[in-house]
Coordinates of C-alpha atoms and ligand atoms in Angstrom, one line a residue:
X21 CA 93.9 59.4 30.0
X22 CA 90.0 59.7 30.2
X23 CA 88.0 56.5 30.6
X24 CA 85.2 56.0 28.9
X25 CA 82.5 53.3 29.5
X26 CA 81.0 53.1 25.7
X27 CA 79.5 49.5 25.9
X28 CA 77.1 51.7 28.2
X29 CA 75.7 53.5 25.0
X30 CA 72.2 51.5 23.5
X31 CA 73.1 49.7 20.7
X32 CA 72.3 50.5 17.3
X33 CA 71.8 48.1 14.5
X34 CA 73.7 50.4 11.9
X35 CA 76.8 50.2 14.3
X36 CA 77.3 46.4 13.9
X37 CA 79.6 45.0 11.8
X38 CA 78.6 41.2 11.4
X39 CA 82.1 39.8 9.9
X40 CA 84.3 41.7 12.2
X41 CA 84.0 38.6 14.7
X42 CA 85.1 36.1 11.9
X43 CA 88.2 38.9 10.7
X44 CA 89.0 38.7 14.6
X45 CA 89.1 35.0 14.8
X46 CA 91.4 35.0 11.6
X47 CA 94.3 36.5 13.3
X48 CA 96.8 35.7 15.3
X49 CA 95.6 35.7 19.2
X50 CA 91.7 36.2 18.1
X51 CA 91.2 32.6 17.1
X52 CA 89.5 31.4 20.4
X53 CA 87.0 35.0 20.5
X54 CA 83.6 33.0 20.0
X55 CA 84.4 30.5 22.6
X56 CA 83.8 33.2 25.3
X57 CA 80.6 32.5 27.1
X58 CA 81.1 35.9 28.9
X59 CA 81.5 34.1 32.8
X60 CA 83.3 37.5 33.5
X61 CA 86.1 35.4 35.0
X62 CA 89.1 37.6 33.6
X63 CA 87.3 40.8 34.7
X64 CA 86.8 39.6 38.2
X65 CA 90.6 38.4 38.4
X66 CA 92.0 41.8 36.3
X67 CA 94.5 43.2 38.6
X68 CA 93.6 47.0 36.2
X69 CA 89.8 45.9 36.4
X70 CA 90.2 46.5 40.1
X71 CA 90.9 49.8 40.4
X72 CA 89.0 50.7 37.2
X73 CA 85.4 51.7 37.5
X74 CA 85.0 51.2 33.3
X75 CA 87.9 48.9 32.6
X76 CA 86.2 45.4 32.0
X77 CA 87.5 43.2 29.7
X78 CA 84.9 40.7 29.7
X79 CA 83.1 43.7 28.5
X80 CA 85.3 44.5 25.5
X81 CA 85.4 40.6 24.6
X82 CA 81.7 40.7 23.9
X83 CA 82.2 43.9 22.5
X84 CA 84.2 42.6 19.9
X85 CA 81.5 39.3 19.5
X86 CA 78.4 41.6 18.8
X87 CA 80.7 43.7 16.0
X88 CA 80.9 46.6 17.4
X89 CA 83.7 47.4 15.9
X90 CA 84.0 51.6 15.8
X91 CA 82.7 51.4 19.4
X92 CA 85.5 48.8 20.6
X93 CA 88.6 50.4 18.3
X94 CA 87.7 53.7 19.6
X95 CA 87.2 53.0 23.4
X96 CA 90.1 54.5 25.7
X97 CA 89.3 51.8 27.9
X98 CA 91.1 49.5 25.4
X99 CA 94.7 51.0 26.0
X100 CA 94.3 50.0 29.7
X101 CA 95.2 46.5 29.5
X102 CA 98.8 46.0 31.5
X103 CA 99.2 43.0 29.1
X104 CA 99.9 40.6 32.5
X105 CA 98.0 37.6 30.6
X106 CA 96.4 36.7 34.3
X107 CA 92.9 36.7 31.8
X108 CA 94.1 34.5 29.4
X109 CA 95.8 32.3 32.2
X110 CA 92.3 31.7 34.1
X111 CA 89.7 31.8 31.5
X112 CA 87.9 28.5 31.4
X113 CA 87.5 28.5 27.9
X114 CA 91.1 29.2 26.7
X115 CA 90.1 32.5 25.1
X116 CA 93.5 34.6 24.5
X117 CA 91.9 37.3 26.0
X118 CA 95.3 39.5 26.4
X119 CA 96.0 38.4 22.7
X120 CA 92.4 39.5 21.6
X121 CA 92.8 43.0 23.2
X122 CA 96.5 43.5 21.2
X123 CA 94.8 42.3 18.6
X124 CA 92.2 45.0 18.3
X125 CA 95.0 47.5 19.8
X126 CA 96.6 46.6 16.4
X127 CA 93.3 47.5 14.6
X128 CA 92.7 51.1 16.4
X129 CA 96.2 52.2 16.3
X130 CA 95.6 51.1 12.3
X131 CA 92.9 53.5 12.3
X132 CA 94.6 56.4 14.1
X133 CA 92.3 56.0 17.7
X134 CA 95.3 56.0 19.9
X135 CA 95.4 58.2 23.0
X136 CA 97.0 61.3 22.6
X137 CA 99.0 60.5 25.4
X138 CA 100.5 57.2 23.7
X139 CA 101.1 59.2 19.9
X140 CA 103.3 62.0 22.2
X141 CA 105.3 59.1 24.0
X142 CA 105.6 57.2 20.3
X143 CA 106.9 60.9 19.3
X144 CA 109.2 61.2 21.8
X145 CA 110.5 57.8 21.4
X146 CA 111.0 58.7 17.6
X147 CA 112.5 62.1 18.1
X148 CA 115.5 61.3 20.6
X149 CA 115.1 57.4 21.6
X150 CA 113.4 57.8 25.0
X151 CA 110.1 57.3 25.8
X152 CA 109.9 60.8 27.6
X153 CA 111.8 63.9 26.9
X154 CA 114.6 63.8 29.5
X155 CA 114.2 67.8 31.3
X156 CA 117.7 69.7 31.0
X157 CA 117.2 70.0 34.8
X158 CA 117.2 66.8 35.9
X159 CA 120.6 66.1 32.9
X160 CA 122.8 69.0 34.8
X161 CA 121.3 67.5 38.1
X162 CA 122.7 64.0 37.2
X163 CA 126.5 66.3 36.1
X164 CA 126.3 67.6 39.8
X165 CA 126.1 64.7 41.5
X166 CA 128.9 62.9 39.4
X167 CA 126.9 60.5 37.4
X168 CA 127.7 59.4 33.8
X169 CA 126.1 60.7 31.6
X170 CA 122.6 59.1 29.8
X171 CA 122.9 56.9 26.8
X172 CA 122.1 58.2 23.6
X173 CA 118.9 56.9 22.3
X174 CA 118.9 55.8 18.9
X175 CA 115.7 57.2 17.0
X176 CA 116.9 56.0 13.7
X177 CA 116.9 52.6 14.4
X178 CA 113.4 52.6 16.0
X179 CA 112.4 54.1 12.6
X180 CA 114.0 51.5 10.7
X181 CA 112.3 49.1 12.9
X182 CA 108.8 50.6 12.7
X183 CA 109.3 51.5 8.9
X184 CA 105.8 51.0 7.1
X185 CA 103.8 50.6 10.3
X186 CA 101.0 52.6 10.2
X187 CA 101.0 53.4 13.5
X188 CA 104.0 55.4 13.0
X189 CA 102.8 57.6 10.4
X190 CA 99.6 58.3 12.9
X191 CA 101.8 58.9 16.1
X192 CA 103.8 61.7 13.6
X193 CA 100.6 63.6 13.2
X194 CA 101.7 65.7 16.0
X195 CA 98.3 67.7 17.4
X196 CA 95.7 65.9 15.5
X197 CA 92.6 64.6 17.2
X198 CA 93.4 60.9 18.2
X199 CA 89.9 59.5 16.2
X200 CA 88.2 59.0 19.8
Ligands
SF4_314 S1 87.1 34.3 31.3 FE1 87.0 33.7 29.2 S2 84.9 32.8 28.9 FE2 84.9 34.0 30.8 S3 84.2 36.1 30.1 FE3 86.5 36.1 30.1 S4 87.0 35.5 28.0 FE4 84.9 34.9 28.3
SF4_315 S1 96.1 41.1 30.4 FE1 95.0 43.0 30.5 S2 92.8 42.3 30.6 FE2 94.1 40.6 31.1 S3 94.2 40.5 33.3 FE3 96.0 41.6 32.6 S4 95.4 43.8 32.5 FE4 93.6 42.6 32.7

């Protein structure tokens, strides 16, 4: 997946949304966003942030403060996160920072700007069950060397589970652009 740094883009009045702090802070997770005074503690202390030269999620926090919403749902840099909750555990202000980036996760998927890489694994996972398709090699491999074989998946269930998630209905337009 390509990273993109788009909080590095000048900001344009037109592209800030002024509620979408106060929509943030209404749900579940995002209630502590404006108590970030942007210390850059959970960057520095981001075990992804480290090997990232664009993954900063101090950076996405404020992001999601100024209202720039379109730039923050759309940003690759979002699907990073390894959702470890060291951020949220060390920020001095209590800010749910893990909770605030699933939180706008929620929001872009919503909208369709998902990785392509993340709709084909949510395909694969609703076609037979497994997060990857399992190569016929490596099932006549696992025959050969006496092991049982894999356990069916069960793709119904996951759609029962999923059913009117709009996420789904986004990861099943196979070959579309993902919005980014
Ligand atoms: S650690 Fe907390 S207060 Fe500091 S920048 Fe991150 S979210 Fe903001
Ligand atoms: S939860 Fe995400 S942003 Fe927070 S420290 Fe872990 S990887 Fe970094």
């Amino acid at each position: 997946m390509a990273e993109t740094a788009p909080a590095k883009e000048p900001i344009k009045a037109s592209e800030i949304d002024p509620k979408f702090k106060y929509e943030l802070t209404k749900m579940h997770g995002g209630e502590k966003l404006l108590k970030c005074f942007q210390c850059g503690t959970c960057t520095s202390d981001c075990p992804v942030a480290r090997f990232s030269d664009t993954y900063r999620p101090r950076q996405i926090i404020r992001m999601a403060q100024l209202g720039l919403k379109d730039r923050v749902l759309k940003s690759d840099t979002l699907w990073l996160c390894a959702a470890c909750f060291t951020c949220t555990d060390r920020c001095p202000q209590d800010v749910e920072v893990a909770s605030v980036i699933r939180v706008l996760r929620n929001l872009a998927a919503e909208k369709g700007c998902v990785p392509q890489v993340f709709k084909e694994q949510a395909c694969c996972i609703l076609d037979s069950g497994y997060a990857y398709k399992i190569p016929e090699l490596r099932v006549k491999k696992r025959e050969t060397q006496g092991l049982p074989p894999l356990p069916k998946g069960n793709p119904e269930s996951v759609r029962k589970t999923l059913k009117g998630i709009k996420f789904l209905e986004n990861a099943e337009k196979k070959g579309e652009p993902s919005g980014q």
